[in-house]
XYZ file of N, CA and C in Angstrom:
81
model
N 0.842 -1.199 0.000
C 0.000 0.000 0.000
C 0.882 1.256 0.000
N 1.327 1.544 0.939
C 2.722 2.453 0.675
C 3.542 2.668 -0.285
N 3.735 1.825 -0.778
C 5.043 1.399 -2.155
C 3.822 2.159 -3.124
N 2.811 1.507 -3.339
C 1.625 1.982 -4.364
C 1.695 3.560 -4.213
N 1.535 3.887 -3.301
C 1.480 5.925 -3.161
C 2.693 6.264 -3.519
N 3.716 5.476 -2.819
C 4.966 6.215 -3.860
C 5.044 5.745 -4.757
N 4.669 5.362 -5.538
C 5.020 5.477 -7.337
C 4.151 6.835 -7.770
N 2.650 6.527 -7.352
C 1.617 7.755 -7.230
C 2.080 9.001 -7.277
N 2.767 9.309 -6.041
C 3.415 10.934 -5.792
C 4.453 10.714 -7.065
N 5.343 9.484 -7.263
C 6.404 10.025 -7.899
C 5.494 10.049 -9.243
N 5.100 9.527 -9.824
C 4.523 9.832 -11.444
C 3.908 11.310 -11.447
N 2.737 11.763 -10.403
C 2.407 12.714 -10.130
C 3.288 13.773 -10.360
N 4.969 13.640 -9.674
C 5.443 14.641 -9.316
C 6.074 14.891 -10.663
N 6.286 13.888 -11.551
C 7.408 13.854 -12.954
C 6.069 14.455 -14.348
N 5.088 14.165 -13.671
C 4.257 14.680 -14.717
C 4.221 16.118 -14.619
N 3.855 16.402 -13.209
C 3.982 18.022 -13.210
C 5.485 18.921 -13.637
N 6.320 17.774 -13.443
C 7.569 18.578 -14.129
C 7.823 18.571 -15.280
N 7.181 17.361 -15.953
C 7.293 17.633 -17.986
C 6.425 19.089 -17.988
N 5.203 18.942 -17.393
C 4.463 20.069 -17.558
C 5.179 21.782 -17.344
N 5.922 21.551 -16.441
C 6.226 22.672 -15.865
C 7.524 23.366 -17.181
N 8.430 21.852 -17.715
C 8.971 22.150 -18.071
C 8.413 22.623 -19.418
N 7.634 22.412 -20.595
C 7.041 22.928 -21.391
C 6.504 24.010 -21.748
N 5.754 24.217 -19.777
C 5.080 25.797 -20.198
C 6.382 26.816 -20.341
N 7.423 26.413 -19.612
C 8.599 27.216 -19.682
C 8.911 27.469 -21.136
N 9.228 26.396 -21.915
C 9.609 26.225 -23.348
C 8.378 26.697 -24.010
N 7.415 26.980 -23.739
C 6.621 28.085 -24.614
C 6.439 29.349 -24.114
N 6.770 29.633 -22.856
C 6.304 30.838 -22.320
C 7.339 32.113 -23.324
C-alpha cells in the first residue's frame, strides 16, 4: 500500500515537471 502511493506521488510529481517544463519552453 505504501510502495503503491509512492510510485503515485512520484509519477504525479514527474508529470507536473514535464508540464512545468514545457510551459517554460513556450512561455
Amino acid at each position: 500500500m505504501k510502495d503503491l502511493k509512492n510510485k503515485k506521488v512520484l509519477i504525479t510529481g514527474g508529470a507536473r515537471g514535464i508540464g512545468k517544463a514545457i510551459a517554460l519552453e513556450f512561455a
